[in-house]
């Protein structure tokens, strides 16, 4: 078994809707942890998009003739001849010969199974479902006819560990003891705040006390000098160092939920070109700059001899994670939502 740590930073606001409408401050609400009420990115959303991006990366590596006409792959013995140059090691997995773009999503041909090379001639880039052979199907799981197999990758939710809040001192990233413990981030010798007092973490030696606004709350603070956690990627550290505020656990949820991004939108009447009557709605989103933490567990299946190695799966996930910087996750991605940087370690 192998555990991969996942850190991510939102480049755009992120909207993962709960579905439907609710009565309250906004119409379209986002997914929250049922215990802490802190917004999160569900593991199902993370796994689903990762599966799609993995299949997209693999299909983009095929030469044009073999991507458009999969049946031509049958007569090719050397797998590397199917792909363009600069082939990644994980793409050399033998089962990738069978892969289709439909391996990315729900199988619309669950009763058809491509058992052997003879049946590869039935493969069609527009009609077939999961192939059941490629590294994408093996990693995320598949079900075909009488055969099915659980995936070897298990995705956790992506939970918030540092949340950006605008203050008089500029943007600060708030966190709490509980959030850091969930993310297994340890700060040696740290003294966590109690009551209403918060702690501003800086590396400089200056000592200072005062008050700081975190949204609508105005709280007393003191400065402490703690080193920032080594576990964090440098691309995240450069934004949040000297700008971390430790707040009590009983305040973190209130501050986060009071500082979510809320947008008001309206539908346009196609006949008049003006706003449509009764079509005004509001949506909330996790703001740009939020830092998340999660993990991916990879489990070996020693009784199966046709599985990709864990190192191949890890390499595939790292390659596919770059697509989040362009195509994002969640809803309203065509309207400026969803992009984020993902770091897998």
Short mmCIF file of C-alpha atoms in Angstrom, two decimals:
data_model
loop_
_atom_site.label_atom_id
_atom_site.label_comp_id
_atom_site.label_asym_id
_atom_site.label_seq_id
_atom_site.Cartn_x
_atom_site.Cartn_y
_atom_site.Cartn_z
CA UNK A 1 0.00 0.00 0.00
CA UNK A 2 1.16 3.52 -0.75
CA UNK A 3 -0.21 6.81 0.58
CA UNK A 4 0.10 9.91 -1.58
CA UNK A 5 -0.40 13.32 -0.01
CA UNK A 6 -2.37 15.83 -2.04
CA UNK A 7 -2.14 19.60 -1.61
CA UNK A 8 -3.97 22.05 -3.83
CA UNK A 9 -4.52 25.78 -4.11
CA UNK A 10 -7.55 27.28 -5.82
CA UNK A 11 -6.72 29.54 -8.78
CA UNK A 12 -10.42 30.38 -9.28
CA UNK A 13 -13.47 30.25 -7.01
CA UNK A 14 -14.61 26.62 -6.71
CA UNK A 15 -18.24 25.58 -6.81
CA UNK A 16 -19.21 22.00 -5.91
CA UNK A 17 -22.99 22.24 -5.60
CA UNK A 18 -25.23 20.22 -3.34
CA UNK A 19 -27.90 20.07 -6.05
CA UNK A 20 -31.24 21.80 -6.02
CA UNK A 21 -32.16 25.02 -4.29
CA UNK A 22 -32.37 25.93 -0.62
CA UNK A 23 -34.04 28.73 1.28
CA UNK A 24 -31.47 30.99 2.87
CA UNK A 25 -28.75 33.51 2.09
CA UNK A 26 -27.97 31.93 -1.30
CA UNK A 27 -29.89 29.71 -3.71
CA UNK A 28 -27.09 27.40 -4.88
CA UNK A 29 -25.17 26.13 -1.87
CA UNK A 30 -21.91 24.19 -1.86
CA UNK A 31 -20.96 20.88 -0.23
CA UNK A 32 -19.97 21.09 3.45
CA UNK A 33 -18.66 18.67 6.03
CA UNK A 34 -21.75 17.61 8.03
CA UNK A 35 -19.90 17.89 11.36
CA UNK A 36 -17.75 21.02 11.07
CA UNK A 37 -19.91 22.79 8.43
CA UNK A 38 -16.72 23.74 6.61
CA UNK A 39 -16.93 23.56 2.77
CA UNK A 40 -14.91 20.85 1.02
CA UNK A 41 -14.30 19.17 -2.33
CA UNK A 42 -15.81 15.66 -2.12
CA UNK A 43 -13.56 12.72 -2.91
CA UNK A 44 -16.06 11.57 -5.55
CA UNK A 45 -15.63 14.84 -7.47
CA UNK A 46 -11.85 14.61 -7.16
CA UNK A 47 -11.75 10.96 -8.30
CA UNK A 48 -14.20 11.53 -11.18
CA UNK A 49 -12.27 14.43 -12.67
CA UNK A 50 -8.95 12.64 -12.13
CA UNK A 51 -10.27 9.62 -14.04
CA UNK A 52 -11.34 11.84 -16.94
CA UNK A 53 -8.01 13.68 -17.07
CA UNK A 54 -6.06 10.40 -16.88
CA UNK A 55 -7.96 9.01 -19.87
CA UNK A 56 -7.55 12.31 -21.70
CA UNK A 57 -3.78 12.27 -21.14
CA UNK A 58 -3.51 8.66 -22.35
CA UNK A 59 -5.63 9.19 -25.47
CA UNK A 60 -3.70 12.32 -26.40
CA UNK A 61 -0.52 10.20 -26.51
CA UNK A 62 -1.85 7.87 -29.25
CA UNK A 63 -0.94 8.57 -32.83
CA UNK A 64 -3.90 10.02 -34.69
CA UNK A 65 -4.60 6.91 -36.82
CA UNK A 66 -4.73 4.60 -33.80
CA UNK A 67 -6.83 6.95 -31.71
CA UNK A 68 -9.48 7.32 -34.42
CA UNK A 69 -9.37 3.63 -35.55
CA UNK A 70 -8.71 1.41 -32.51
CA UNK A 71 -9.06 -1.79 -34.53
CA UNK A 72 -5.74 -0.99 -36.25
CA UNK A 73 -3.98 -1.51 -32.90
CA UNK A 74 -4.53 -5.29 -33.21
CA UNK A 75 -1.70 -5.87 -35.69
CA UNK A 76 0.85 -3.80 -33.74
CA UNK A 77 3.05 -5.91 -31.46
CA UNK A 78 5.31 -3.14 -30.15
CA UNK A 79 3.15 -0.96 -27.91
CA UNK A 80 5.44 2.04 -28.35
CA UNK A 81 4.58 2.19 -32.06
CA UNK A 82 1.02 3.16 -31.12
CA UNK A 83 2.11 6.35 -29.41
CA UNK A 84 3.77 9.62 -30.27
CA UNK A 85 7.33 10.37 -29.20
CA UNK A 86 8.36 11.13 -25.62
CA UNK A 87 6.26 8.29 -24.25
CA UNK A 88 5.89 8.33 -20.46
CA UNK A 89 6.78 5.10 -18.62
CA UNK A 90 3.22 4.58 -17.31
CA UNK A 91 1.85 4.66 -20.87
CA UNK A 92 3.87 1.53 -21.69
CA UNK A 93 1.55 -0.64 -19.56
CA UNK A 94 0.43 -3.46 -21.86
CA UNK A 95 -3.30 -3.05 -21.26
CA UNK A 96 -3.24 0.50 -22.59
CA UNK A 97 -3.51 -0.99 -26.09
CA UNK A 98 -7.22 -1.47 -25.40
CA UNK A 99 -7.95 1.91 -23.90
CA UNK A 100 -10.76 4.14 -25.16
CA UNK A 101 -11.90 7.64 -24.25
CA UNK A 102 -15.07 6.05 -22.87
CA UNK A 103 -12.91 4.53 -20.11
CA UNK A 104 -13.11 8.00 -18.53
CA UNK A 105 -16.80 8.00 -17.73
CA UNK A 106 -19.79 5.83 -17.05
CA UNK A 107 -19.87 2.63 -19.08
CA UNK A 108 -22.69 2.73 -21.63
CA UNK A 109 -21.93 -0.81 -22.84
CA UNK A 110 -21.75 -2.77 -19.56
CA UNK A 111 -22.74 -6.08 -21.17
CA UNK A 112 -19.97 -6.10 -23.75
CA UNK A 113 -16.54 -7.34 -22.74
CA UNK A 114 -13.49 -7.35 -24.97
CA UNK A 115 -12.10 -10.67 -23.84
CA UNK A 116 -9.38 -11.23 -26.40
CA UNK A 117 -7.61 -9.77 -29.37
CA UNK A 118 -10.22 -11.11 -31.76
CA UNK A 119 -12.84 -8.82 -30.34
CA UNK A 120 -10.75 -5.69 -30.55
CA UNK A 121 -12.19 -5.34 -34.07
CA UNK A 122 -15.53 -4.54 -32.43
CA UNK A 123 -14.00 -1.58 -30.69
CA UNK A 124 -15.29 1.73 -31.95
CA UNK A 125 -14.17 5.09 -30.62
CA UNK A 126 -17.77 6.33 -30.54
CA UNK A 127 -19.73 3.30 -29.31
CA UNK A 128 -17.70 1.22 -26.85
CA UNK A 129 -17.65 1.54 -23.09
CA UNK A 130 -14.93 0.65 -20.58
CA UNK A 131 -12.22 -1.59 -22.03
CA UNK A 132 -11.44 -3.20 -18.65
CA UNK A 133 -7.76 -3.57 -19.54
CA UNK A 134 -6.08 -0.17 -19.50
CA UNK A 135 -4.40 1.57 -16.58
CA UNK A 136 -7.40 3.91 -16.21
CA UNK A 137 -9.88 1.01 -15.76
CA UNK A 138 -7.48 -0.82 -13.43
CA UNK A 139 -6.86 2.27 -11.31
CA UNK A 140 -10.44 3.52 -10.97
CA UNK A 141 -12.36 0.27 -11.41
CA UNK A 142 -14.78 -1.09 -13.99
CA UNK A 143 -17.67 -3.48 -14.44
CA UNK A 144 -18.13 -5.44 -17.69
CA UNK A 145 -20.61 -8.27 -18.24
CA UNK A 146 -19.68 -10.99 -15.71
CA UNK A 147 -16.37 -9.33 -14.83
CA UNK A 148 -15.82 -6.40 -12.56
CA UNK A 149 -12.92 -5.10 -10.54
CA UNK A 150 -12.57 -2.53 -7.80
CA UNK A 151 -10.07 0.23 -8.46
CA UNK A 152 -6.73 0.33 -6.68
CA UNK A 153 -6.86 4.10 -5.97
CA UNK A 154 -8.93 5.49 -3.07
CA UNK A 155 -9.53 9.24 -2.94
CA UNK A 156 -10.28 11.21 0.23
CA UNK A 157 -12.15 14.51 0.36
CA UNK A 158 -10.06 17.63 -0.18
CA UNK A 159 -10.50 19.61 3.05
CA UNK A 160 -9.55 23.22 3.70
CA UNK A 161 -6.39 23.80 5.75
CA UNK A 162 -5.68 27.48 4.97
CA UNK A 163 -8.50 29.88 4.06
CA UNK A 164 -7.83 33.41 2.68
CA UNK A 165 -9.52 36.35 4.41
CA UNK A 166 -9.12 40.02 3.52
CA UNK A 167 -7.94 42.15 6.49
CA UNK A 168 -6.58 45.64 7.07
CA UNK A 169 -3.14 44.03 6.92
CA UNK A 170 -3.90 42.53 3.49
CA UNK A 171 -4.81 38.92 2.71
CA UNK A 172 -4.22 36.52 5.60
CA UNK A 173 -4.72 32.73 5.62
CA UNK A 174 -6.59 31.44 8.66
CA UNK A 175 -6.31 27.93 10.08
CA UNK A 176 -6.84 26.19 13.42
CA UNK A 177 -5.41 23.38 15.53
CA UNK A 178 -8.09 20.99 14.32
CA UNK A 179 -7.53 21.71 10.62
CA UNK A 180 -3.77 21.29 10.97
CA UNK A 181 -4.18 18.01 12.86
CA UNK A 182 -6.56 16.65 10.20
CA UNK A 183 -3.92 17.47 7.59
CA UNK A 184 -1.18 15.92 9.77
CA UNK A 185 0.75 19.19 9.71
CA UNK A 186 2.78 19.77 12.83
CA UNK A 187 4.25 23.09 13.93
CA UNK A 188 6.85 22.45 16.60
CA UNK A 189 6.24 24.24 19.89
CA UNK A 190 3.13 26.01 18.63
CA UNK A 191 0.81 27.60 21.17
CA UNK A 192 -2.75 27.52 19.89
CA UNK A 193 -5.05 30.45 20.75
CA UNK A 194 -7.83 30.28 23.31
CA UNK A 195 -10.94 32.42 23.73
CA UNK A 196 -11.23 35.24 21.20
CA UNK A 197 -7.51 35.89 20.82
CA UNK A 198 -5.79 34.87 17.59
CA UNK A 199 -2.11 34.35 16.76
CA UNK A 200 -0.39 35.77 13.70
CA UNK A 201 2.44 33.44 12.66
CA UNK A 202 5.52 35.21 11.31
CA UNK A 203 9.16 34.29 10.95
CA UNK A 204 10.43 37.80 11.74
CA UNK A 205 11.62 38.65 15.24
CA UNK A 206 9.44 41.71 15.83
CA UNK A 207 6.91 41.47 18.66
CA UNK A 208 3.60 43.19 18.27
CA UNK A 209 0.05 43.04 19.57
CA UNK A 210 -3.11 44.69 18.38
CA UNK A 211 -6.42 43.96 16.71
CA UNK A 212 -7.11 42.42 13.32
CA UNK A 213 -10.34 42.18 11.36
CA UNK A 214 -11.20 38.75 9.96
CA UNK A 215 -14.25 39.64 7.91
CA UNK A 216 -16.77 41.23 10.25
CA UNK A 217 -14.94 40.05 13.38
CA UNK A 218 -12.40 42.34 15.05
CA UNK A 219 -10.17 40.22 17.26
CA UNK A 220 -7.08 40.88 19.42
CA UNK A 221 -3.91 39.21 18.19
CA UNK A 222 -0.33 38.59 19.16
CA UNK A 223 2.58 37.67 16.91
CA UNK A 224 4.45 34.38 17.38
CA UNK A 225 7.49 33.19 15.50
CA UNK A 226 6.97 29.65 14.20
CA UNK A 227 8.58 27.99 11.17
CA UNK A 228 6.14 27.16 8.43
CA UNK A 229 5.44 23.46 7.91
CA UNK A 230 8.00 21.71 5.72
CA UNK A 231 5.34 19.40 4.29
CA UNK A 232 3.78 22.18 2.24
CA UNK A 233 4.86 22.64 -1.41
CA UNK A 234 7.03 25.70 -2.06
CA UNK A 235 4.45 27.03 -4.55
CA UNK A 236 1.98 27.31 -1.65
CA UNK A 237 4.48 28.47 0.97
CA UNK A 238 5.45 31.57 -1.03
CA UNK A 239 1.89 32.88 -0.77
CA UNK A 240 1.05 32.12 2.85
CA UNK A 241 4.34 32.52 4.72
CA UNK A 242 4.20 35.37 7.26
CA UNK A 243 0.45 35.60 6.56
CA UNK A 244 -0.96 32.74 8.65
CA UNK A 245 -3.43 33.43 11.44
CA UNK A 246 -4.20 30.71 13.99
CA UNK A 247 -7.77 31.03 15.28
CA UNK A 248 -9.64 28.95 17.90
CA UNK A 249 -11.42 25.82 16.62
CA UNK A 250 -14.82 27.18 17.64
CA UNK A 251 -14.36 30.26 15.42
CA UNK A 252 -12.87 28.74 12.26
CA UNK A 253 -16.17 27.53 10.77
CA UNK A 254 -17.92 30.89 11.42
CA UNK A 255 -15.10 32.88 9.82
CA UNK A 256 -14.90 30.63 6.74
CA UNK A 257 -18.66 30.60 6.13
CA UNK A 258 -18.84 34.39 6.57
CA UNK A 259 -16.16 34.98 3.95
CA UNK A 260 -17.23 32.68 1.11
CA UNK A 261 -17.61 34.22 -2.32
CA UNK A 262 -21.25 34.93 -3.25
CA UNK A 263 -22.25 35.80 -6.81
CA UNK A 264 -25.63 36.96 -8.04
CA UNK A 265 -26.59 35.93 -11.58
CA UNK A 266 -29.60 36.25 -13.86
CA UNK A 267 -30.71 34.44 -16.99
CA UNK A 268 -30.98 36.39 -20.24
CA UNK A 269 -34.20 36.27 -22.26
CA UNK A 270 -33.11 35.24 -25.81
CA UNK A 271 -35.94 37.22 -27.42
CA UNK A 272 -35.37 40.56 -25.68
CA UNK A 273 -31.69 40.26 -24.82
CA UNK A 274 -32.53 41.62 -21.38
CA UNK A 275 -32.65 39.91 -18.00
CA UNK A 276 -35.38 37.30 -17.64
CA UNK A 277 -38.07 38.06 -15.06
CA UNK A 278 -37.92 35.77 -12.01
CA UNK A 279 -34.56 34.26 -13.06
CA UNK A 280 -32.37 35.97 -10.46
CA UNK A 281 -30.30 33.56 -8.35
CA UNK A 282 -27.23 33.58 -6.11
CA UNK A 283 -24.43 31.07 -5.78
CA UNK A 284 -21.69 30.66 -3.20
CA UNK A 285 -18.18 29.36 -3.84
CA UNK A 286 -14.89 28.65 -2.07
CA UNK A 287 -12.70 31.70 -2.88
CA UNK A 288 -9.51 31.84 -4.91
CA UNK A 289 -6.37 31.18 -2.85
CA UNK A 290 -7.90 28.52 -0.57
CA UNK A 291 -5.47 25.70 0.27
CA UNK A 292 -6.76 22.10 0.50
CA UNK A 293 -5.34 18.83 1.77
CA UNK A 294 -6.28 15.21 1.02
CA UNK A 295 -4.73 11.86 0.24
CA UNK A 296 -4.82 9.04 -2.29
CA UNK A 297 -4.26 5.48 -1.13
CA UNK A 298 -2.94 2.97 -3.65
CA UNK A 299 -3.39 -0.72 -2.86
CA UNK A 300 -1.58 -3.58 -4.58
CA UNK A 301 -3.51 -6.66 -5.73
CA UNK A 302 -0.93 -9.48 -5.55
CA UNK A 303 -3.37 -12.14 -6.82
CA UNK A 304 -3.81 -10.30 -10.12
CA UNK A 305 -0.88 -10.55 -12.53
CA UNK A 306 -2.13 -8.04 -15.08
CA UNK A 307 -2.12 -4.94 -12.90
CA UNK A 308 -0.05 -1.79 -13.44
CA UNK A 309 2.62 -1.10 -10.84
CA UNK A 310 1.93 1.50 -8.13
CA UNK A 311 4.74 3.64 -9.52
CA UNK A 312 3.02 3.67 -12.94
CA UNK A 313 -0.30 4.67 -11.32
CA UNK A 314 1.39 7.40 -9.29
CA UNK A 315 3.08 8.79 -12.42
CA UNK A 316 -0.25 8.76 -14.27
CA UNK A 317 -2.02 10.69 -11.48
CA UNK A 318 0.76 13.29 -11.35
CA UNK A 319 0.60 13.80 -15.12
CA UNK A 320 -3.20 14.02 -15.12
CA UNK A 321 -3.25 16.50 -12.20
CA UNK A 322 -1.83 19.23 -14.49
CA UNK A 323 -5.18 19.39 -16.28
CA UNK A 324 -6.77 20.96 -13.17
CA UNK A 325 -4.81 24.15 -13.94
CA UNK A 326 -6.67 24.48 -17.27
CA UNK A 327 -10.01 22.68 -16.99
CA UNK A 328 -10.67 22.76 -13.25
CA UNK A 329 -13.22 20.96 -11.11
CA UNK A 330 -16.85 21.42 -10.17
CA UNK A 331 -19.57 23.54 -11.71
CA UNK A 332 -19.55 26.81 -13.67
CA UNK A 333 -16.04 26.15 -15.01
CA UNK A 334 -16.98 27.95 -18.25
CA UNK A 335 -17.77 31.07 -16.22
CA UNK A 336 -14.47 31.52 -14.44
CA UNK A 337 -14.76 28.85 -11.75
CA UNK A 338 -12.91 25.68 -10.88
CA UNK A 339 -9.21 25.92 -11.78
CA UNK A 340 -6.68 24.88 -9.14
CA UNK A 341 -3.10 23.71 -8.81
CA UNK A 342 -2.70 20.16 -7.53
CA UNK A 343 0.49 18.83 -5.94
CA UNK A 344 0.79 15.05 -5.38
CA UNK A 345 3.63 13.73 -3.21
#
